[in-house]
mmCIF file of C-alpha atoms in Angstrom:
data_model
loop_
_atom_site.group_PDB
_atom_site.id
_atom_site.type_symbol
_atom_site.label_atom_id
_atom_site.label_comp_id
_atom_site.label_asym_id
_atom_site.label_seq_id
_atom_site.Cartn_x
_atom_site.Cartn_y
_atom_site.Cartn_z
ATOM 1 C CA UNK A 272 2.320 -25.342 -1.302
ATOM 2 C CA UNK A 273 1.593 -25.138 -5.461
ATOM 3 C CA UNK A 274 3.820 -26.980 -8.592
ATOM 4 C CA UNK A 275 3.636 -23.571 -10.202
ATOM 5 C CA UNK A 276 4.104 -21.135 -7.728
ATOM 6 C CA UNK A 277 7.949 -20.360 -7.124
ATOM 7 C CA UNK A 278 8.482 -19.148 -2.997
ATOM 8 C CA UNK A 279 9.690 -15.664 -2.436
ATOM 9 C CA UNK A 280 12.101 -13.099 -1.349
ATOM 10 C CA UNK A 281 11.409 -13.154 2.195
ATOM 11 C CA UNK A 282 9.262 -9.981 2.707
ATOM 12 C CA UNK A 283 8.101 -7.957 5.100
ATOM 13 C CA UNK A 284 4.775 -5.977 5.765
ATOM 14 C CA UNK A 285 3.314 -3.719 7.495
ATOM 15 C CA UNK A 286 -0.640 -2.786 7.902
ATOM 16 C CA UNK A 287 -1.998 -0.183 10.681
ATOM 17 C CA UNK A 288 -5.458 -0.412 11.516
ATOM 18 C CA UNK A 289 -7.436 2.935 13.344
ATOM 19 C CA UNK A 290 -10.456 0.224 14.521
ATOM 20 C CA UNK A 291 -10.529 -1.867 10.868
ATOM 21 C CA UNK A 292 -10.467 -5.485 13.131
ATOM 22 C CA UNK A 293 -12.695 -7.425 10.590
ATOM 23 C CA UNK A 294 -10.713 -5.954 7.757
ATOM 24 C CA UNK A 295 -7.868 -6.971 9.366
ATOM 25 C CA UNK A 296 -8.767 -10.176 10.491
ATOM 26 C CA UNK A 297 -10.040 -10.756 6.588
ATOM 27 C CA UNK A 298 -6.444 -9.299 5.301
ATOM 28 C CA UNK A 299 -4.341 -11.547 7.641
ATOM 29 C CA UNK A 300 -6.689 -14.820 6.971
ATOM 30 C CA UNK A 301 -5.671 -14.062 3.024
ATOM 31 C CA UNK A 302 -2.123 -12.913 4.023
ATOM 32 C CA UNK A 303 -1.426 -17.028 5.892
ATOM 33 C CA UNK A 304 -4.119 -18.729 3.317
ATOM 34 C CA UNK A 305 -0.838 -17.221 0.887
ATOM 35 C CA UNK A 306 2.288 -17.735 2.732
ATOM 36 C CA UNK A 307 1.025 -21.335 3.361
ATOM 37 C CA UNK A 308 0.884 -22.009 -0.360
ATOM 38 C CA UNK A 309 4.439 -20.966 0.027
ATOM 39 C CA UNK A 310 4.084 -17.872 -1.944
ATOM 40 C CA UNK A 311 3.309 -15.092 0.253
ATOM 41 C CA UNK A 312 4.632 -13.361 3.221
ATOM 42 C CA UNK A 313 7.505 -13.840 6.148
ATOM 43 C CA UNK A 314 6.367 -10.750 8.391
ATOM 44 C CA UNK A 315 3.781 -9.059 9.067
ATOM 45 C CA UNK A 316 4.091 -6.048 11.528
ATOM 46 C CA UNK A 317 0.021 -5.389 12.379
ATOM 47 C CA UNK A 318 0.267 -1.400 14.324
ATOM 48 C CA UNK A 319 -2.623 -1.035 16.156
ATOM 49 C CA UNK A 320 -3.333 2.786 16.107
ATOM 50 C CA UNK A 321 -6.542 3.163 18.751
ATOM 51 C CA UNK A 322 -7.200 0.085 21.329
ATOM 52 C CA UNK A 323 -9.126 -2.615 20.568
ATOM 53 C CA UNK A 324 -9.260 -6.831 20.346
ATOM 54 C CA UNK A 325 -6.131 -8.798 18.357
ATOM 55 C CA UNK A 326 -6.584 -10.852 15.522
ATOM 56 C CA UNK A 327 -7.586 -14.643 16.217
ATOM 57 C CA UNK A 328 -4.804 -16.913 14.427
ATOM 58 C CA UNK A 329 -6.256 -20.047 12.825
ATOM 59 C CA UNK A 330 -6.713 -23.357 14.759
ATOM 60 C CA UNK A 331 -2.852 -24.002 13.253
ATOM 61 C CA UNK A 332 -1.397 -20.850 14.422
ATOM 62 C CA UNK A 333 -0.184 -17.689 11.975
ATOM 63 C CA UNK A 334 2.178 -18.962 8.961
ATOM 64 C CA UNK A 335 4.867 -16.005 9.169
ATOM 65 C CA UNK A 336 5.649 -13.951 12.082
ATOM 66 C CA UNK A 337 3.368 -11.415 13.104
ATOM 67 C CA UNK A 338 4.574 -8.945 15.547
ATOM 68 C CA UNK A 339 2.155 -6.217 16.380
ATOM 69 C CA UNK A 340 2.518 -2.335 18.080
ATOM 70 C CA UNK A 341 -0.021 -1.131 20.140
ATOM 71 C CA UNK A 342 0.191 2.941 20.473
ATOM 72 C CA UNK A 343 -0.490 4.913 23.278
ATOM 73 C CA UNK A 344 -1.634 7.980 21.043
ATOM 74 C CA UNK A 345 -2.515 7.704 17.115
ATOM 75 C CA UNK A 346 0.558 7.721 14.065
ATOM 76 C CA UNK A 347 0.595 9.248 11.427
ATOM 77 C CA UNK A 348 0.627 6.855 8.118
ATOM 78 C CA UNK A 349 4.179 8.226 7.858
ATOM 79 C CA UNK A 350 4.904 7.760 11.152
ATOM 80 C CA UNK A 351 3.410 4.561 11.772
ATOM 81 C CA UNK A 352 5.135 2.313 8.750
ATOM 82 C CA UNK A 353 8.624 4.007 9.150
ATOM 83 C CA UNK A 354 8.465 2.680 12.474
ATOM 84 C CA UNK A 355 7.013 -0.655 12.073
ATOM 85 C CA UNK A 356 9.597 -1.368 8.809
ATOM 86 C CA UNK A 357 12.477 0.936 10.481
ATOM 87 C CA UNK A 358 14.203 -2.598 11.523
ATOM 88 C CA UNK A 359 13.519 -4.479 8.397
ATOM 89 C CA UNK A 360 16.313 -6.871 7.301
ATOM 90 C CA UNK A 361 14.266 -8.723 4.332
ATOM 91 C CA UNK A 362 14.829 -7.412 1.171
ATOM 92 C CA UNK A 363 11.311 -6.561 0.547
ATOM 93 C CA UNK A 364 9.366 -4.491 2.200
ATOM 94 C CA UNK A 365 5.392 -4.089 1.432
ATOM 95 C CA UNK A 366 2.892 -1.559 2.915
ATOM 96 C CA UNK A 367 -0.762 -2.302 2.403
ATOM 97 C CA UNK A 368 -3.925 -0.447 4.135
ATOM 98 C CA UNK A 369 -6.433 -2.682 5.964
ATOM 99 C CA UNK A 370 -9.188 -2.132 3.321
ATOM 100 C CA UNK A 371 -7.320 -3.977 0.818
ATOM 101 C CA UNK A 372 -9.156 -7.276 -0.192
ATOM 102 C CA UNK A 373 -6.622 -9.987 -1.145
ATOM 103 C CA UNK A 374 -8.927 -12.653 -2.309
ATOM 104 C CA UNK A 375 -9.435 -12.279 -5.116
ATOM 105 C CA UNK A 376 -5.469 -14.114 -6.213
ATOM 106 C CA UNK A 377 -2.125 -14.141 -4.811
ATOM 107 C CA UNK A 378 -0.739 -10.246 -6.032
ATOM 108 C CA UNK A 379 2.877 -11.005 -4.678
ATOM 109 C CA UNK A 380 4.425 -12.927 -7.540
ATOM 110 C CA UNK A 381 3.576 -10.553 -10.369
ATOM 111 C CA UNK A 382 3.924 -7.661 -7.581
ATOM 112 C CA UNK A 383 7.834 -9.758 -6.794
ATOM 113 C CA UNK A 384 8.121 -9.954 -11.522
ATOM 114 C CA UNK A 385 7.260 -5.912 -11.583
ATOM 115 C CA UNK A 386 9.744 -4.243 -8.924
ATOM 116 C CA UNK A 387 12.562 -7.114 -10.533
ATOM 117 C CA UNK A 388 12.895 -4.945 -13.622
ATOM 118 C CA UNK A 389 15.879 -2.459 -14.298
ATOM 119 C CA UNK A 390 15.163 0.488 -12.397
ATOM 120 C CA UNK A 391 12.082 -0.347 -10.766
ATOM 121 C CA UNK A 392 11.651 1.227 -7.300
ATOM 122 C CA UNK A 393 8.224 0.136 -5.697
ATOM 123 C CA UNK A 394 5.605 -1.921 -7.388
ATOM 124 C CA UNK A 395 2.028 -2.554 -7.397
ATOM 125 C CA UNK A 396 -1.414 -3.647 -8.273
ATOM 126 C CA UNK A 397 -4.547 -2.086 -10.006
ATOM 127 C CA UNK A 398 -7.143 -1.826 -7.471
ATOM 128 C CA UNK A 399 -10.883 -2.689 -8.606
ATOM 129 C CA UNK A 400 -14.008 -1.486 -5.971
ATOM 130 C CA UNK A 401 -16.676 -3.856 -4.133
ATOM 131 C CA UNK A 402 -18.558 -3.624 -8.339
ATOM 132 C CA UNK A 403 -15.074 -4.794 -10.108
ATOM 133 C CA UNK A 404 -14.810 -1.447 -11.430
ATOM 134 C CA UNK A 405 -11.322 -0.609 -12.125
ATOM 135 C CA UNK A 406 -10.401 2.998 -9.422
ATOM 136 C CA UNK A 407 -8.138 5.876 -10.459
ATOM 137 C CA UNK A 408 -5.026 4.864 -8.027
ATOM 138 C CA UNK A 409 -2.659 6.232 -10.672
ATOM 139 C CA UNK A 410 -2.279 9.871 -10.939
ATOM 140 C CA UNK A 411 -0.970 13.017 -12.325
ATOM 141 C CA UNK A 412 0.809 15.262 -9.984
ATOM 142 C CA UNK A 413 -1.092 17.396 -7.787
ATOM 143 C CA UNK A 414 -0.509 20.943 -9.711
ATOM 144 C CA UNK A 415 -3.175 23.592 -9.996
ATOM 145 C CA UNK A 416 -4.074 22.666 -13.696
ATOM 146 C CA UNK A 417 -4.059 19.166 -12.858
ATOM 147 C CA UNK A 418 -6.536 19.135 -9.819
ATOM 148 C CA UNK A 419 -8.761 21.446 -12.073
ATOM 149 C CA UNK A 420 -8.641 19.332 -15.037
ATOM 150 C CA UNK A 421 -9.762 16.612 -12.820
ATOM 151 C CA UNK A 422 -12.255 18.111 -10.594
ATOM 152 C CA UNK A 423 -13.985 21.124 -12.678
ATOM 153 C CA UNK A 424 -13.144 19.050 -16.389
ATOM 154 C CA UNK A 425 -13.636 15.570 -14.858
ATOM 155 C CA UNK A 426 -10.750 13.995 -17.109
ATOM 156 C CA UNK A 427 -8.945 10.964 -15.917
ATOM 157 C CA UNK A 428 -5.716 11.244 -16.190
ATOM 158 C CA UNK A 429 -3.321 9.369 -18.346
ATOM 159 C CA UNK A 430 0.606 9.940 -16.284
ATOM 160 C CA UNK A 431 1.062 7.418 -13.523
ATOM 161 C CA UNK A 432 3.334 10.112 -11.876
ATOM 162 C CA UNK A 433 2.531 9.175 -8.408
ATOM 163 C CA UNK A 434 0.464 5.531 -6.939
ATOM 164 C CA UNK A 435 -2.481 5.722 -3.372
ATOM 165 C CA UNK A 436 -0.223 4.030 -0.292
ATOM 166 C CA UNK A 437 -3.048 1.224 -0.906
ATOM 167 C CA UNK A 438 -0.094 -1.456 -1.252
ATOM 168 C CA UNK A 439 3.078 -0.477 -2.786
ATOM 169 C CA UNK A 440 6.308 -3.243 -2.623
ATOM 170 C CA UNK A 441 9.856 -2.276 -2.469
ATOM 171 C CA UNK A 442 13.191 -4.023 -2.150
ATOM 172 C CA UNK A 443 14.481 -2.685 1.068
ATOM 173 C CA UNK A 444 17.496 -1.317 0.366
ATOM 174 C CA UNK A 445 14.839 2.020 -1.816
ATOM 175 C CA UNK A 446 12.980 2.206 1.034
ATOM 176 C CA UNK A 447 15.855 2.443 3.294
ATOM 177 C CA UNK A 448 17.650 4.659 0.450
ATOM 178 C CA UNK A 449 14.925 7.606 0.439
ATOM 179 C CA UNK A 450 14.080 6.946 4.459
ATOM 180 C CA UNK A 451 10.672 6.118 3.757
ATOM 181 C CA UNK A 452 7.670 7.934 4.479
ATOM 182 C CA UNK A 453 8.189 12.018 5.262
ATOM 183 C CA UNK A 454 6.719 12.062 8.698
ATOM 184 C CA UNK A 455 5.914 16.240 8.271
ATOM 185 C CA UNK A 456 2.861 14.092 6.369
ATOM 186 C CA UNK A 457 -0.182 13.297 8.676
ATOM 187 C CA UNK A 458 -2.374 12.092 6.901
ATOM 188 C CA UNK A 459 -2.748 12.375 2.761
ATOM 189 C CA UNK A 460 -0.030 13.180 0.046
ATOM 190 C CA UNK A 461 2.421 11.251 1.920
ATOM 191 C CA UNK A 462 2.172 8.751 -1.266
ATOM 192 C CA UNK A 463 2.954 11.887 -3.165
ATOM 193 C CA UNK A 464 5.662 13.025 -1.849
ATOM 194 C CA UNK A 465 7.109 9.293 -1.671
ATOM 195 C CA UNK A 466 6.739 8.266 -5.299
ATOM 196 C CA UNK A 467 8.028 11.845 -6.244
ATOM 197 C CA UNK A 468 10.795 11.238 -4.466
ATOM 198 C CA UNK A 469 11.667 8.010 -5.956
ATOM 199 C CA UNK A 470 11.157 9.371 -9.286
ATOM 200 C CA UNK A 471 13.481 12.660 -8.550
ATOM 201 C CA UNK A 472 16.420 9.431 -7.641
ATOM 202 C CA UNK A 473 15.176 7.940 -10.661
ATOM 203 C CA UNK A 474 13.657 4.923 -9.959
ATOM 204 C CA UNK A 475 10.519 4.180 -11.706
ATOM 205 C CA UNK A 476 7.164 2.353 -10.339
ATOM 206 C CA UNK A 477 5.344 -0.617 -11.904
ATOM 207 C CA UNK A 478 2.450 -0.928 -12.628
ATOM 208 C CA UNK A 479 2.451 -5.209 -11.467
ATOM 209 C CA UNK A 480 -0.247 -7.823 -13.457
ATOM 210 C CA UNK A 481 -1.590 -8.103 -10.881
ATOM 211 C CA UNK A 482 -5.184 -7.008 -8.856
ATOM 212 C CA UNK A 483 -6.514 -5.897 -5.451
ATOM 213 C CA UNK A 484 -9.820 -5.300 -4.552
ATOM 214 C CA UNK A 485 -10.017 -1.875 -1.980
ATOM 215 C CA UNK A 486 -12.825 -0.582 -0.777
ATOM 216 C CA UNK A 487 -10.858 3.424 0.174
ATOM 217 C CA UNK A 488 -13.586 5.305 1.235
ATOM 218 C CA UNK A 489 -11.843 8.908 -1.416
ATOM 219 C CA UNK A 490 -13.081 11.597 1.678
ATOM 220 C CA UNK A 491 -11.526 13.822 -1.369
ATOM 221 C CA UNK A 492 -14.333 13.012 -3.516
ATOM 222 C CA UNK A 493 -16.709 14.031 -1.052
ATOM 223 C CA UNK A 494 -15.710 16.780 0.418
ATOM 224 C CA UNK A 495 -13.859 19.794 -0.952
ATOM 225 C CA UNK A 496 -11.665 20.194 2.491
ATOM 226 C CA UNK A 497 -10.229 17.346 2.323
ATOM 227 C CA UNK A 498 -9.560 17.830 -2.433
#
C-alpha cells in the first residue's frame, strides 16, 4: 500500500457484462491493482447477463471478494444492479459499466471525498473518450425544450441535474433509502430517474476530482428512436 494512499472504507461494486468479456477482464485487472495497493473496492459482484466465460484471476488470486451471478434470462440495467447490491452491508456501493477504463488512475479516493461532503447522495467522476475529450455525462433533465436545444441547436447543457450511470458511488443507506434503481425502466432513463429521486429526497450530486475513460456507444446520438 502506498504511504500516501489511505485505505478506503469497504465498497461493494456492481458490474454487469453483456458479453463484454475483454472489457470486464481489463476493468477487474485495474480494480485488482487498486485493491492490492489498499485503496480499492472490497467486494465485486459481476453479473453475467449472457452466457460467457468467467474472468481469469491474476496469479495471486483476486484481492477482493468476487461474486459471480449467472442470469438464466437477460435482465435490465436496474434489475441487475438492484439484485447485485440487495444485500450490501458495506458502507458504500458503486455502480459501474464494463466499458469504464480505470487504468489512468484510481478514482475512488476522490469519489470518497466527494461523497462525504455534507448533503451529497451520489458522487461521480468526469468522463473522457478514447481521445481524451471530455464527455457530456452531466445533463439537464430531459424536457421537450432541453432536448430541442440539445439536438436541434446543439447547445451543451450547463446544469448537472442528472449524470449518466457509467460510474456512481453512493452511501449504502442512501442507495437503500431510495430503493435503488427503478425496475420499470429496462434500459435508458433509469439514471435520469434515480438522480431525480435523489434530488427530490434532498440529496445533491457531486462531481469528484477524478477522471475515467468511458467508451460508451451513445446510441441516442446515432438513432432518433433511442433519443
